[in-house]
Amino acid sequence: MASSSTLSSSSASGATERRGIPGSRFVEDVQTYLTQLGLDANSALAFLQERLQQYKLVEMKLLAQQRDLQAKIPDIEKCLDVVATLQAKKGTGEALVADFEVSEGIYSRARIEDADSLCLWLGANVMLEYSSDEATGLLQKNLDNAKASLEVLIADLQFLRDQVTITQVTIARVYNWDVHQRRIQHSAGASATVS
């Protein structure tokens, strides 16, 4: 297993990092790579496999965050539409009739006439009353933040996928180098016994 000093030495030697995700570097020369890390091929392979598992765990976490945001954005957009509809109906004397979900699978019908304020669920069983303009501002801010977070997550996932690919290529290169070195040693040993 690689020590934390091995992790930092690989990061310090040209690999980049993005939001806490350690970067992998492409290995041109396996012998130089192993010498710089002070590892043999088996230890390097174990280190790289561990890094690959870490990447997979981070990927699962990021994908879960992405799913949450992708579900949250349409909800915020629906709320903005409702607030806009309420604002459009305000002052017309026309009531808005809406069906809303009280509980899972249970709906109720409401008749809404000139509403000066509305209540928004903020989460954790907290609801606050806002004017229509304040609600629109808050919801728009939340929507903008969610979209920005989604963009960052997508970029993080792309960076992570690149690191997984680089690590997989490095694993293959180290493995192939090790097999090649063993063949050379085996051939040298067989030549020595023939002489």
PDB file of C-alpha atoms in Angstrom:
ATOM      1  CA  MET A   1       0.000   0.000   0.000  1.00  0.00           C
ATOM      2  CA  ALA A   2       1.118   3.533  -0.697  1.00  0.00           C
ATOM      3  CA  SER A   3       1.777   5.881   2.144  1.00  0.00           C
ATOM      4  CA  SER A   4       0.522   9.450   2.329  1.00  0.00           C
ATOM      5  CA  SER A   5       4.019  10.622   1.375  1.00  0.00           C
ATOM      6  CA  THR A   6       3.678   8.571  -1.799  1.00  0.00           C
ATOM      7  CA  LEU A   7       0.338  10.224  -2.516  1.00  0.00           C
ATOM      8  CA  SER A   8       1.763  13.686  -2.075  1.00  0.00           C
ATOM      9  CA  SER A   9       4.854  12.940  -4.143  1.00  0.00           C
ATOM     10  CA  SER A  10       2.704  11.794  -7.049  1.00  0.00           C
ATOM     11  CA  SER A  11       0.587  14.940  -6.749  1.00  0.00           C
ATOM     12  CA  ALA A  12       3.627  17.181  -6.548  1.00  0.00           C
ATOM     13  CA  SER A  13       5.124  15.748  -9.723  1.00  0.00           C
ATOM     14  CA  GLY A  14       2.795  17.325 -12.255  1.00  0.00           C
ATOM     15  CA  ALA A  15      -0.683  15.980 -11.559  1.00  0.00           C
ATOM     16  CA  THR A  16      -3.393  18.569 -11.055  1.00  0.00           C
ATOM     17  CA  GLU A  17      -6.247  18.623  -8.569  1.00  0.00           C
ATOM     18  CA  ARG A  18      -9.826  19.809  -8.935  1.00  0.00           C
ATOM     19  CA  ARG A  19     -12.007  20.569  -5.913  1.00  0.00           C
ATOM     20  CA  GLY A  20     -10.340  17.931  -3.752  1.00  0.00           C
ATOM     21  CA  ILE A  21     -10.152  15.278  -6.473  1.00  0.00           C
ATOM     22  CA  PRO A  22      -6.498  14.298  -6.848  1.00  0.00           C
ATOM     23  CA  GLY A  23      -5.216  14.304 -10.385  1.00  0.00           C
ATOM     24  CA  SER A  24      -3.379  11.527 -12.151  1.00  0.00           C
ATOM     25  CA  ARG A  25      -0.498  12.093 -14.448  1.00  0.00           C
ATOM     26  CA  PHE A  26       0.209  10.244 -17.627  1.00  0.00           C
ATOM     27  CA  VAL A  27       3.250   8.013 -17.216  1.00  0.00           C
ATOM     28  CA  GLU A  28       5.665   8.265 -20.134  1.00  0.00           C
ATOM     29  CA  ASP A  29       8.452   6.140 -18.628  1.00  0.00           C
ATOM     30  CA  VAL A  30       7.408   3.477 -16.144  1.00  0.00           C
ATOM     31  CA  GLN A  31      10.935   2.951 -14.800  1.00  0.00           C
ATOM     32  CA  THR A  32      11.309   6.670 -13.982  1.00  0.00           C
ATOM     33  CA  TYR A  33       7.813   6.713 -12.455  1.00  0.00           C
ATOM     34  CA  LEU A  34       8.596   3.775 -10.165  1.00  0.00           C
ATOM     35  CA  THR A  35      11.960   5.281  -9.200  1.00  0.00           C
ATOM     36  CA  GLN A  36      10.378   8.654  -8.363  1.00  0.00           C
ATOM     37  CA  LEU A  37       7.775   6.975  -6.148  1.00  0.00           C
ATOM     38  CA  GLY A  38      10.298   4.560  -4.645  1.00  0.00           C
ATOM     39  CA  LEU A  39       8.007   1.624  -5.369  1.00  0.00           C
ATOM     40  CA  ASP A  40       8.287  -1.697  -7.115  1.00  0.00           C
ATOM     41  CA  ALA A  41       5.743  -2.646  -9.786  1.00  0.00           C
ATOM     42  CA  ASN A  42       3.472  -4.583  -7.404  1.00  0.00           C
ATOM     43  CA  SER A  43       3.326  -1.733  -4.880  1.00  0.00           C
ATOM     44  CA  ALA A  44       2.667   0.781  -7.642  1.00  0.00           C
ATOM     45  CA  LEU A  45      -0.144  -1.391  -9.011  1.00  0.00           C
ATOM     46  CA  ALA A  46      -1.673  -1.672  -5.532  1.00  0.00           C
ATOM     47  CA  PHE A  47      -1.439   2.117  -5.118  1.00  0.00           C
ATOM     48  CA  LEU A  48      -3.029   2.714  -8.524  1.00  0.00           C
ATOM     49  CA  GLN A  49      -5.835   0.213  -7.852  1.00  0.00           C
ATOM     50  CA  GLU A  50      -6.547   1.953  -4.549  1.00  0.00           C
ATOM     51  CA  ARG A  51      -6.620   5.328  -6.319  1.00  0.00           C
ATOM     52  CA  LEU A  52      -9.012   3.882  -8.909  1.00  0.00           C
ATOM     53  CA  GLN A  53     -11.350   2.701  -6.131  1.00  0.00           C
ATOM     54  CA  GLN A  54     -11.212   6.165  -4.548  1.00  0.00           C
ATOM     55  CA  TYR A  55     -12.203   7.668  -7.895  1.00  0.00           C
ATOM     56  CA  LYS A  56     -15.133   5.266  -8.179  1.00  0.00           C
ATOM     57  CA  LEU A  57     -16.393   6.244  -4.712  1.00  0.00           C
ATOM     58  CA  VAL A  58     -16.134   9.949  -5.534  1.00  0.00           C
ATOM     59  CA  GLU A  59     -17.936   9.310  -8.822  1.00  0.00           C
ATOM     60  CA  MET A  60     -20.843   7.625  -7.013  1.00  0.00           C
ATOM     61  CA  LYS A  61     -21.101  10.602  -4.633  1.00  0.00           C
ATOM     62  CA  LEU A  62     -21.018  13.144  -7.472  1.00  0.00           C
ATOM     63  CA  LEU A  63     -23.596  11.206  -9.502  1.00  0.00           C
ATOM     64  CA  ALA A  64     -25.936  11.185  -6.485  1.00  0.00           C
ATOM     65  CA  GLN A  65     -25.497  14.962  -6.114  1.00  0.00           C
ATOM     66  CA  GLN A  66     -26.151  15.385  -9.828  1.00  0.00           C
ATOM     67  CA  ARG A  67     -29.395  13.367  -9.608  1.00  0.00           C
ATOM     68  CA  ASP A  68     -30.525  15.462  -6.630  1.00  0.00           C
ATOM     69  CA  LEU A  69     -29.886  18.718  -8.462  1.00  0.00           C
ATOM     70  CA  GLN A  70     -31.526  17.455 -11.636  1.00  0.00           C
ATOM     71  CA  ALA A  71     -34.639  16.647  -9.586  1.00  0.00           C
ATOM     72  CA  LYS A  72     -34.510  19.944  -7.690  1.00  0.00           C
ATOM     73  CA  ILE A  73     -34.285  22.249 -10.717  1.00  0.00           C
ATOM     74  CA  PRO A  74     -37.688  21.314 -12.215  1.00  0.00           C
ATOM     75  CA  ASP A  75     -39.305  21.735  -8.777  1.00  0.00           C
ATOM     76  CA  ILE A  76     -37.908  25.258  -8.458  1.00  0.00           C
ATOM     77  CA  GLU A  77     -39.033  26.076 -12.009  1.00  0.00           C
ATOM     78  CA  LYS A  78     -42.559  24.859 -11.178  1.00  0.00           C
ATOM     79  CA  CYS A  79     -42.624  27.069  -8.093  1.00  0.00           C
ATOM     80  CA  LEU A  80     -41.507  30.051 -10.184  1.00  0.00           C
ATOM     81  CA  ASP A  81     -44.305  29.308 -12.659  1.00  0.00           C
ATOM     82  CA  VAL A  82     -46.877  29.176  -9.855  1.00  0.00           C
ATOM     83  CA  VAL A  83     -45.663  32.490  -8.409  1.00  0.00           C
ATOM     84  CA  ALA A  84     -45.762  34.061 -11.894  1.00  0.00           C
ATOM     85  CA  THR A  85     -49.310  32.767 -12.399  1.00  0.00           C
ATOM     86  CA  LEU A  86     -50.380  34.197  -9.034  1.00  0.00           C
ATOM     87  CA  GLN A  87     -48.826  37.549  -9.930  1.00  0.00           C
ATOM     88  CA  ALA A  88     -50.555  37.555 -13.325  1.00  0.00           C
ATOM     89  CA  LYS A  89     -53.958  36.842 -11.716  1.00  0.00           C
ATOM     90  CA  LYS A  90     -53.476  39.498  -9.036  1.00  0.00           C
ATOM     91  CA  GLY A  91     -55.785  42.456  -9.476  1.00  0.00           C
ATOM     92  CA  THR A  92     -57.852  40.839 -12.243  1.00  0.00           C
ATOM     93  CA  GLY A  93     -60.572  39.697  -9.853  1.00  0.00           C
ATOM     94  CA  GLU A  94     -60.269  36.243 -11.380  1.00  0.00           C
ATOM     95  CA  ALA A  95     -59.611  33.428  -8.904  1.00  0.00           C
ATOM     96  CA  LEU A  96     -57.026  30.732  -9.511  1.00  0.00           C
ATOM     97  CA  VAL A  97     -58.245  27.179  -8.926  1.00  0.00           C
ATOM     98  CA  ALA A  98     -55.408  24.741  -8.303  1.00  0.00           C
ATOM     99  CA  ASP A  99     -54.981  21.158  -7.206  1.00  0.00           C
ATOM    100  CA  PHE A 100     -52.063  20.638  -4.856  1.00  0.00           C
ATOM    101  CA  GLU A 101     -50.527  17.617  -3.187  1.00  0.00           C
ATOM    102  CA  VAL A 102     -51.170  17.463   0.541  1.00  0.00           C
ATOM    103  CA  SER A 103     -49.427  14.147   1.047  1.00  0.00           C
ATOM    104  CA  GLU A 104     -48.174  11.457  -1.261  1.00  0.00           C
ATOM    105  CA  GLY A 105     -51.118  10.545  -3.454  1.00  0.00           C
ATOM    106  CA  ILE A 106     -53.543  12.875  -1.620  1.00  0.00           C
ATOM    107  CA  TYR A 107     -54.593  16.082  -3.361  1.00  0.00           C
ATOM    108  CA  SER A 108     -56.797  18.999  -2.456  1.00  0.00           C
ATOM    109  CA  ARG A 109     -58.331  21.770  -4.513  1.00  0.00           C
ATOM    110  CA  ALA A 110     -57.804  25.411  -3.585  1.00  0.00           C
ATOM    111  CA  ARG A 111     -59.378  28.608  -4.798  1.00  0.00           C
ATOM    112  CA  ILE A 112     -56.880  31.451  -4.584  1.00  0.00           C
ATOM    113  CA  GLU A 113     -57.986  35.048  -4.899  1.00  0.00           C
ATOM    114  CA  ASP A 114     -55.765  38.112  -4.806  1.00  0.00           C
ATOM    115  CA  ALA A 115     -52.927  36.865  -2.652  1.00  0.00           C
ATOM    116  CA  ASP A 116     -50.523  39.491  -1.344  1.00  0.00           C
ATOM    117  CA  SER A 117     -48.130  36.888   0.002  1.00  0.00           C
ATOM    118  CA  LEU A 118     -47.337  33.206  -0.266  1.00  0.00           C
ATOM    119  CA  CYS A 119     -45.516  30.614   1.775  1.00  0.00           C
ATOM    120  CA  LEU A 120     -42.489  28.641   0.605  1.00  0.00           C
ATOM    121  CA  TRP A 121     -41.147  25.437   2.090  1.00  0.00           C
ATOM    122  CA  LEU A 122     -37.484  26.000   2.887  1.00  0.00           C
ATOM    123  CA  GLY A 123     -36.825  22.450   4.019  1.00  0.00           C
ATOM    124  CA  ALA A 124     -36.480  20.764   7.402  1.00  0.00           C
ATOM    125  CA  ASN A 125     -40.208  21.395   8.004  1.00  0.00           C
ATOM    126  CA  VAL A 126     -39.709  25.167   7.779  1.00  0.00           C
ATOM    127  CA  MET A 127     -42.128  27.383   5.878  1.00  0.00           C
ATOM    128  CA  LEU A 128     -41.827  31.157   5.561  1.00  0.00           C
ATOM    129  CA  GLU A 129     -44.205  33.756   4.193  1.00  0.00           C
ATOM    130  CA  TYR A 130     -42.933  35.999   1.389  1.00  0.00           C
ATOM    131  CA  SER A 131     -44.372  38.667  -0.840  1.00  0.00           C
ATOM    132  CA  SER A 132     -44.656  37.593  -4.476  1.00  0.00           C
ATOM    133  CA  ASP A 133     -41.621  39.666  -5.459  1.00  0.00           C
ATOM    134  CA  GLU A 134     -39.511  38.309  -2.581  1.00  0.00           C
ATOM    135  CA  ALA A 135     -40.566  34.748  -3.425  1.00  0.00           C
ATOM    136  CA  THR A 136     -39.672  35.253  -7.080  1.00  0.00           C
ATOM    137  CA  GLY A 137     -36.276  36.669  -6.117  1.00  0.00           C
ATOM    138  CA  LEU A 138     -35.527  33.830  -3.715  1.00  0.00           C
ATOM    139  CA  LEU A 139     -36.671  31.126  -6.126  1.00  0.00           C
ATOM    140  CA  GLN A 140     -34.717  32.670  -9.019  1.00  0.00           C
ATOM    141  CA  LYS A 141     -31.598  32.851  -6.837  1.00  0.00           C
ATOM    142  CA  ASN A 142     -32.075  29.201  -5.825  1.00  0.00           C
ATOM    143  CA  LEU A 143     -32.573  28.200  -9.465  1.00  0.00           C
ATOM    144  CA  ASP A 144     -29.438  30.061 -10.568  1.00  0.00           C
ATOM    145  CA  ASN A 145     -27.420  28.476  -7.741  1.00  0.00           C
ATOM    146  CA  ALA A 146     -28.718  24.992  -8.571  1.00  0.00           C
ATOM    147  CA  LYS A 147     -27.884  25.398 -12.265  1.00  0.00           C
ATOM    148  CA  ALA A 148     -24.410  26.718 -11.445  1.00  0.00           C
ATOM    149  CA  SER A 149     -23.824  23.823  -9.043  1.00  0.00           C
ATOM    150  CA  LEU A 150     -24.947  21.375 -11.712  1.00  0.00           C
ATOM    151  CA  GLU A 151     -22.468  22.851 -14.199  1.00  0.00           C
ATOM    152  CA  VAL A 152     -19.649  22.511 -11.656  1.00  0.00           C
ATOM    153  CA  LEU A 153     -20.677  18.925 -10.909  1.00  0.00           C
ATOM    154  CA  ILE A 154     -20.689  18.039 -14.598  1.00  0.00           C
ATOM    155  CA  ALA A 155     -17.191  19.522 -14.968  1.00  0.00           C
ATOM    156  CA  ASP A 156     -16.054  17.604 -11.858  1.00  0.00           C
ATOM    157  CA  LEU A 157     -17.437  14.371 -13.308  1.00  0.00           C
ATOM    158  CA  GLN A 158     -15.625  14.974 -16.600  1.00  0.00           C
ATOM    159  CA  PHE A 159     -12.372  15.673 -14.749  1.00  0.00           C
ATOM    160  CA  LEU A 160     -12.909  12.537 -12.673  1.00  0.00           C
ATOM    161  CA  ARG A 161     -13.573  10.392 -15.744  1.00  0.00           C
ATOM    162  CA  ASP A 162     -10.361  11.705 -17.296  1.00  0.00           C
ATOM    163  CA  GLN A 163      -8.446  10.753 -14.133  1.00  0.00           C
ATOM    164  CA  VAL A 164      -9.989   7.262 -14.162  1.00  0.00           C
ATOM    165  CA  THR A 165      -8.904   6.793 -17.776  1.00  0.00           C
ATOM    166  CA  ILE A 166      -5.360   8.034 -17.064  1.00  0.00           C
ATOM    167  CA  THR A 167      -5.123   5.745 -14.025  1.00  0.00           C
ATOM    168  CA  GLN A 168      -6.378   2.739 -16.005  1.00  0.00           C
ATOM    169  CA  VAL A 169      -3.818   3.428 -18.734  1.00  0.00           C
ATOM    170  CA  THR A 170      -1.078   3.780 -16.117  1.00  0.00           C
ATOM    171  CA  ILE A 171      -2.095   0.476 -14.531  1.00  0.00           C
ATOM    172  CA  ALA A 172      -1.879  -1.215 -17.936  1.00  0.00           C
ATOM    173  CA  ARG A 173       1.511   0.388 -18.674  1.00  0.00           C
ATOM    174  CA  VAL A 174       2.983  -0.611 -15.288  1.00  0.00           C
ATOM    175  CA  TYR A 175       1.630  -4.149 -15.628  1.00  0.00           C
ATOM    176  CA  ASN A 176       2.964  -4.529 -19.177  1.00  0.00           C
ATOM    177  CA  TRP A 177       6.325  -3.072 -18.145  1.00  0.00           C
ATOM    178  CA  ASP A 178       6.522  -5.545 -15.258  1.00  0.00           C
ATOM    179  CA  VAL A 179       5.684  -8.497 -17.539  1.00  0.00           C
ATOM    180  CA  HIS A 180       8.324  -7.300 -20.023  1.00  0.00           C
ATOM    181  CA  GLN A 181      10.955  -6.987 -17.258  1.00  0.00           C
ATOM    182  CA  ARG A 182      10.183 -10.508 -16.030  1.00  0.00           C
ATOM    183  CA  ARG A 183      10.562 -11.882 -19.553  1.00  0.00           C
ATOM    184  CA  ILE A 184      13.906 -10.149 -19.904  1.00  0.00           C
ATOM    185  CA  GLN A 185      15.051 -11.592 -16.578  1.00  0.00           C
ATOM    186  CA  HIS A 186      13.755 -15.034 -17.541  1.00  0.00           C
ATOM    187  CA  SER A 187      15.509 -14.862 -20.922  1.00  0.00           C
ATOM    188  CA  ALA A 188      18.742 -13.683 -19.277  1.00  0.00           C
ATOM    189  CA  GLY A 189      18.492 -16.531 -16.772  1.00  0.00           C
ATOM    190  CA  ALA A 190      17.869 -19.082 -19.521  1.00  0.00           C
ATOM    191  CA  SER A 191      20.816 -17.730 -21.580  1.00  0.00           C
ATOM    192  CA  ALA A 192      23.107 -17.960 -18.549  1.00  0.00           C
ATOM    193  CA  THR A 193      22.260 -21.641 -17.983  1.00  0.00           C
ATOM    194  CA  VAL A 194      22.816 -22.501 -21.669  1.00  0.00           C
ATOM    195  CA  SER A 195      26.288 -20.864 -21.718  1.00  0.00           C
TER     196      SER A 195
END
